[in-house]
Amino acid sequence: MKLTDISVAEPEKFPQMHAVKNCFIRGSVVRYVQLPADRVDTQLLQDASRKEAAAQSRK
């Protein structure tokens, strides 16, 4: 997952993240990601999810 222009919800708990603005992260290390609803293309997300599910079922 690529994150751009990030902010930390609890900076006192994660001071090392203060200087980070963009990053790539593995999905297995993420607990919560808050995304603004108006910035999410739900149709694209659904299509990508369907493609990934179809690819996984073929394996």
PDB file of N, CA and C in Angstrom:
ATOM      1  N   MET A   1       0.844  -1.151   0.000  1.00  0.00           N
ATOM      2  CA  MET A   1       0.000   0.000   0.000  1.00  0.00           C
ATOM      3  C   MET A   1       0.904   1.232   0.000  1.00  0.00           C
ATOM      4  N   LYS A   2       0.607   2.160  -0.859  1.00  0.00           N
ATOM      5  CA  LYS A   2       1.368   3.408  -0.896  1.00  0.00           C
ATOM      6  C   LYS A   2       0.544   4.493  -0.215  1.00  0.00           C
ATOM      7  N   LEU A   3       1.160   5.150   0.734  1.00  0.00           N
ATOM      8  CA  LEU A   3       0.502   6.239   1.444  1.00  0.00           C
ATOM      9  C   LEU A   3       1.233   7.539   1.123  1.00  0.00           C
ATOM     10  N   THR A   4       0.473   8.565   0.809  1.00  0.00           N
ATOM     11  CA  THR A   4       1.071   9.871   0.523  1.00  0.00           C
ATOM     12  C   THR A   4       0.432  10.921   1.421  1.00  0.00           C
ATOM     13  N   ASP A   5       1.225  11.914   1.779  1.00  0.00           N
ATOM     14  CA  ASP A   5       0.766  13.025   2.613  1.00  0.00           C
ATOM     15  C   ASP A   5       0.095  12.522   3.889  1.00  0.00           C
ATOM     16  N   ILE A   6       0.803  11.660   4.625  1.00  0.00           N
ATOM     17  CA  ILE A   6       0.223  11.037   5.808  1.00  0.00           C
ATOM     18  C   ILE A   6       0.317  11.951   7.022  1.00  0.00           C
ATOM     19  N   SER A   7      -0.533  11.678   7.995  1.00  0.00           N
ATOM     20  CA  SER A   7      -0.449  12.313   9.309  1.00  0.00           C
ATOM     21  C   SER A   7      -0.698  11.222  10.339  1.00  0.00           C
ATOM     22  N   VAL A   8      -0.184  11.424  11.531  1.00  0.00           N
ATOM     23  CA  VAL A   8      -0.288  10.431  12.594  1.00  0.00           C
ATOM     24  C   VAL A   8      -1.370  10.878  13.572  1.00  0.00           C
ATOM     25  N   ALA A   9      -2.310   9.990  13.869  1.00  0.00           N
ATOM     26  CA  ALA A   9      -3.414  10.330  14.762  1.00  0.00           C
ATOM     27  C   ALA A   9      -2.950  10.527  16.201  1.00  0.00           C
ATOM     28  N   GLU A  10      -1.925   9.781  16.627  1.00  0.00           N
ATOM     29  CA  GLU A  10      -1.410   9.884  17.992  1.00  0.00           C
ATOM     30  C   GLU A  10       0.097  10.136  17.950  1.00  0.00           C
ATOM     31  N   PRO A  11       0.515  11.355  17.637  1.00  0.00           N
ATOM     32  CA  PRO A  11       1.943  11.632  17.467  1.00  0.00           C
ATOM     33  C   PRO A  11       2.776  11.428  18.729  1.00  0.00           C
ATOM     34  N   GLU A  12       2.168  11.574  19.909  1.00  0.00           N
ATOM     35  CA  GLU A  12       2.919  11.348  21.142  1.00  0.00           C
ATOM     36  C   GLU A  12       3.303   9.876  21.312  1.00  0.00           C
ATOM     37  N   LYS A  13       2.526   8.980  20.736  1.00  0.00           N
ATOM     38  CA  LYS A  13       2.850   7.549  20.793  1.00  0.00           C
ATOM     39  C   LYS A  13       3.839   7.140  19.712  1.00  0.00           C
ATOM     40  N   PHE A  14       3.867   7.877  18.604  1.00  0.00           N
ATOM     41  CA  PHE A  14       4.710   7.519  17.464  1.00  0.00           C
ATOM     42  C   PHE A  14       5.518   8.728  16.985  1.00  0.00           C
ATOM     43  N   PRO A  15       6.404   9.252  17.820  1.00  0.00           N
ATOM     44  CA  PRO A  15       7.159  10.450  17.422  1.00  0.00           C
ATOM     45  C   PRO A  15       8.071  10.214  16.221  1.00  0.00           C
ATOM     46  N   GLN A  16       8.481   8.967  15.996  1.00  0.00           N
ATOM     47  CA  GLN A  16       9.357   8.659  14.864  1.00  0.00           C
ATOM     48  C   GLN A  16       8.644   8.855  13.526  1.00  0.00           C
ATOM     49  N   MET A  17       7.336   8.907  13.534  1.00  0.00           N
ATOM     50  CA  MET A  17       6.574   9.072  12.298  1.00  0.00           C
ATOM     51  C   MET A  17       6.321  10.540  11.954  1.00  0.00           C
ATOM     52  N   HIS A  18       6.735  11.446  12.812  1.00  0.00           N
ATOM     53  CA  HIS A  18       6.469  12.875  12.612  1.00  0.00           C
ATOM     54  C   HIS A  18       7.025  13.389  11.282  1.00  0.00           C
ATOM     55  N   ALA A  19       8.202  12.939  10.899  1.00  0.00           N
ATOM     56  CA  ALA A  19       8.850  13.443   9.685  1.00  0.00           C
ATOM     57  C   ALA A  19       8.430  12.696   8.420  1.00  0.00           C
ATOM     58  N   VAL A  20       7.680  11.623   8.555  1.00  0.00           N
ATOM     59  CA  VAL A  20       7.298  10.804   7.401  1.00  0.00           C
ATOM     60  C   VAL A  20       6.093  11.433   6.701  1.00  0.00           C
ATOM     61  N   LYS A  21       6.205  11.613   5.398  1.00  0.00           N
ATOM     62  CA  LYS A  21       5.092  12.166   4.616  1.00  0.00           C
ATOM     63  C   LYS A  21       4.559  11.167   3.592  1.00  0.00           C
ATOM     64  N   ASN A  22       5.425  10.328   3.039  1.00  0.00           N
ATOM     65  CA  ASN A  22       5.034   9.321   2.050  1.00  0.00           C
ATOM     66  C   ASN A  22       5.743   8.019   2.393  1.00  0.00           C
ATOM     67  N   CYS A  23       5.062   6.892   2.180  1.00  0.00           N
ATOM     68  CA  CYS A  23       5.716   5.615   2.466  1.00  0.00           C
ATOM     69  C   CYS A  23       4.970   4.470   1.786  1.00  0.00           C
ATOM     70  N   PHE A  24       5.653   3.346   1.686  1.00  0.00           N
ATOM     71  CA  PHE A  24       5.056   2.090   1.257  1.00  0.00           C
ATOM     72  C   PHE A  24       5.003   1.194   2.477  1.00  0.00           C
ATOM     73  N   ILE A  25       3.894   0.512   2.688  1.00  0.00           N
ATOM     74  CA  ILE A  25       3.789  -0.396   3.820  1.00  0.00           C
ATOM     75  C   ILE A  25       3.164  -1.703   3.376  1.00  0.00           C
ATOM     76  N   ARG A  26       3.531  -2.758   4.084  1.00  0.00           N
ATOM     77  CA  ARG A  26       2.933  -4.067   3.828  1.00  0.00           C
ATOM     78  C   ARG A  26       1.599  -4.145   4.550  1.00  0.00           C
ATOM     79  N   GLY A  27       0.646  -4.753   3.928  1.00  0.00           N
ATOM     80  CA  GLY A  27      -0.677  -4.880   4.529  1.00  0.00           C
ATOM     81  C   GLY A  27      -0.693  -5.657   5.821  1.00  0.00           C
ATOM     82  N   SER A  28       0.252  -6.577   6.008  1.00  0.00           N
ATOM     83  CA  SER A  28       0.261  -7.412   7.202  1.00  0.00           C
ATOM     84  C   SER A  28       0.690  -6.651   8.454  1.00  0.00           C
ATOM     85  N   VAL A  29       1.226  -5.451   8.311  1.00  0.00           N
ATOM     86  CA  VAL A  29       1.668  -4.697   9.481  1.00  0.00           C
ATOM     87  C   VAL A  29       0.724  -3.535   9.811  1.00  0.00           C
ATOM     88  N   VAL A  30      -0.374  -3.436   9.102  1.00  0.00           N
ATOM     89  CA  VAL A  30      -1.296  -2.321   9.288  1.00  0.00           C
ATOM     90  C   VAL A  30      -2.463  -2.752  10.160  1.00  0.00           C
ATOM     91  N   ARG A  31      -2.780  -1.933  11.139  1.00  0.00           N
ATOM     92  CA  ARG A  31      -3.982  -2.182  11.931  1.00  0.00           C
ATOM     93  C   ARG A  31      -5.145  -1.365  11.381  1.00  0.00           C
ATOM     94  N   TYR A  32      -4.947  -0.052  11.304  1.00  0.00           N
ATOM     95  CA  TYR A  32      -6.010   0.827  10.829  1.00  0.00           C
ATOM     96  C   TYR A  32      -5.432   1.891   9.902  1.00  0.00           C
ATOM     97  N   VAL A  33      -6.156   2.168   8.858  1.00  0.00           N
ATOM     98  CA  VAL A  33      -5.825   3.286   7.976  1.00  0.00           C
ATOM     99  C   VAL A  33      -7.116   4.063   7.779  1.00  0.00           C
ATOM    100  N   GLN A  34      -7.083   5.342   8.099  1.00  0.00           N
ATOM    101  CA  GLN A  34      -8.258   6.184   7.913  1.00  0.00           C
ATOM    102  C   GLN A  34      -8.109   6.929   6.597  1.00  0.00           C
ATOM    103  N   LEU A  35      -9.093   6.764   5.737  1.00  0.00           N
ATOM    104  CA  LEU A  35      -9.076   7.421   4.429  1.00  0.00           C
ATOM    105  C   LEU A  35     -10.281   8.343   4.323  1.00  0.00           C
ATOM    106  N   PRO A  36     -10.094   9.546   3.831  1.00  0.00           N
ATOM    107  CA  PRO A  36     -11.241  10.432   3.633  1.00  0.00           C
ATOM    108  C   PRO A  36     -12.162   9.844   2.559  1.00  0.00           C
ATOM    109  N   ALA A  37     -13.427   9.769   2.853  1.00  0.00           N
ATOM    110  CA  ALA A  37     -14.389   9.137   1.944  1.00  0.00           C
ATOM    111  C   ALA A  37     -14.391   9.775   0.562  1.00  0.00           C
ATOM    112  N   ASP A  38     -14.198  11.070   0.498  1.00  0.00           N
ATOM    113  CA  ASP A  38     -14.232  11.745  -0.800  1.00  0.00           C
ATOM    114  C   ASP A  38     -12.979  11.503  -1.636  1.00  0.00           C
ATOM    115  N   ARG A  39     -11.957  10.863  -1.058  1.00  0.00           N
ATOM    116  CA  ARG A  39     -10.712  10.589  -1.784  1.00  0.00           C
ATOM    117  C   ARG A  39     -10.604   9.128  -2.214  1.00  0.00           C
ATOM    118  N   VAL A  40     -11.636   8.323  -1.915  1.00  0.00           N
ATOM    119  CA  VAL A  40     -11.601   6.901  -2.232  1.00  0.00           C
ATOM    120  C   VAL A  40     -12.479   6.628  -3.450  1.00  0.00           C
ATOM    121  N   ASP A  41     -11.888   6.019  -4.465  1.00  0.00           N
ATOM    122  CA  ASP A  41     -12.635   5.611  -5.654  1.00  0.00           C
ATOM    123  C   ASP A  41     -13.171   4.206  -5.373  1.00  0.00           C
ATOM    124  N   THR A  42     -14.403   4.129  -4.868  1.00  0.00           N
ATOM    125  CA  THR A  42     -14.949   2.837  -4.449  1.00  0.00           C
ATOM    126  C   THR A  42     -15.113   1.873  -5.619  1.00  0.00           C
ATOM    127  N   GLN A  43     -15.444   2.377  -6.788  1.00  0.00           N
ATOM    128  CA  GLN A  43     -15.591   1.497  -7.950  1.00  0.00           C
ATOM    129  C   GLN A  43     -14.258   0.846  -8.299  1.00  0.00           C
ATOM    130  N   LEU A  44     -13.195   1.620  -8.309  1.00  0.00           N
ATOM    131  CA  LEU A  44     -11.864   1.090  -8.585  1.00  0.00           C
ATOM    132  C   LEU A  44     -11.455   0.084  -7.515  1.00  0.00           C
ATOM    133  N   LEU A  45     -11.746   0.383  -6.264  1.00  0.00           N
ATOM    134  CA  LEU A  45     -11.416  -0.519  -5.161  1.00  0.00           C
ATOM    135  C   LEU A  45     -12.177  -1.837  -5.281  1.00  0.00           C
ATOM    136  N   GLN A  46     -13.441  -1.779  -5.629  1.00  0.00           N
ATOM    137  CA  GLN A  46     -14.232  -2.993  -5.804  1.00  0.00           C
ATOM    138  C   GLN A  46     -13.717  -3.824  -6.973  1.00  0.00           C
ATOM    139  N   ASP A  47     -13.402  -3.178  -8.085  1.00  0.00           N
ATOM    140  CA  ASP A  47     -12.874  -3.897  -9.246  1.00  0.00           C
ATOM    141  C   ASP A  47     -11.555  -4.581  -8.917  1.00  0.00           C
ATOM    142  N   ALA A  48     -10.670  -3.874  -8.228  1.00  0.00           N
ATOM    143  CA  ALA A  48      -9.376  -4.452  -7.852  1.00  0.00           C
ATOM    144  C   ALA A  48      -9.562  -5.623  -6.897  1.00  0.00           C
ATOM    145  N   SER A  49     -10.518  -5.513  -5.984  1.00  0.00           N
ATOM    146  CA  SER A  49     -10.793  -6.602  -5.042  1.00  0.00           C
ATOM    147  C   SER A  49     -11.321  -7.831  -5.771  1.00  0.00           C
ATOM    148  N   ARG A  50     -12.210  -7.620  -6.733  1.00  0.00           N
ATOM    149  CA  ARG A  50     -12.740  -8.745  -7.514  1.00  0.00           C
ATOM    150  C   ARG A  50     -11.634  -9.435  -8.304  1.00  0.00           C
ATOM    151  N   LYS A  51     -10.759  -8.646  -8.931  1.00  0.00           N
ATOM    152  CA  LYS A  51      -9.652  -9.221  -9.703  1.00  0.00           C
ATOM    153  C   LYS A  51      -8.725 -10.022  -8.808  1.00  0.00           C
ATOM    154  N   GLU A  52      -8.411  -9.497  -7.638  1.00  0.00           N
ATOM    155  CA  GLU A  52      -7.528 -10.199  -6.706  1.00  0.00           C
ATOM    156  C   GLU A  52      -8.186 -11.481  -6.210  1.00  0.00           C
ATOM    157  N   ALA A  53      -9.471 -11.436  -5.895  1.00  0.00           N
ATOM    158  CA  ALA A  53     -10.181 -12.628  -5.440  1.00  0.00           C
ATOM    159  C   ALA A  53     -10.211 -13.691  -6.539  1.00  0.00           C
ATOM    160  N   ALA A  54     -10.432 -13.271  -7.778  1.00  0.00           N
ATOM    161  CA  ALA A  54     -10.441 -14.215  -8.899  1.00  0.00           C
ATOM    162  C   ALA A  54      -9.062 -14.828  -9.093  1.00  0.00           C
ATOM    163  N   ALA A  55      -8.016 -14.031  -8.970  1.00  0.00           N
ATOM    164  CA  ALA A  55      -6.648 -14.541  -9.125  1.00  0.00           C
ATOM    165  C   ALA A  55      -6.314 -15.534  -8.016  1.00  0.00           C
ATOM    166  N   GLN A  56      -6.767 -15.256  -6.808  1.00  0.00           N
ATOM    167  CA  GLN A  56      -6.499 -16.157  -5.683  1.00  0.00           C
ATOM    168  C   GLN A  56      -7.260 -17.470  -5.833  1.00  0.00           C
ATOM    169  N   SER A  57      -8.461 -17.423  -6.385  1.00  0.00           N
ATOM    170  CA  SER A  57      -9.253 -18.648  -6.533  1.00  0.00           C
ATOM    171  C   SER A  57      -8.696 -19.562  -7.622  1.00  0.00           C
ATOM    172  N   ARG A  58      -7.932 -18.997  -8.558  1.00  0.00           N
ATOM    173  CA  ARG A  58      -7.320 -19.807  -9.616  1.00  0.00           C
ATOM    174  C   ARG A  58      -6.069 -20.528  -9.144  1.00  0.00           C
ATOM    175  N   LYS A  59      -5.524 -20.139  -8.029  1.00  0.00           N
ATOM    176  CA  LYS A  59      -4.274 -20.747  -7.539  1.00  0.00           C
ATOM    177  C   LYS A  59      -4.518 -22.069  -6.871  1.00  0.00           C
TER     178      LYS A  59
END
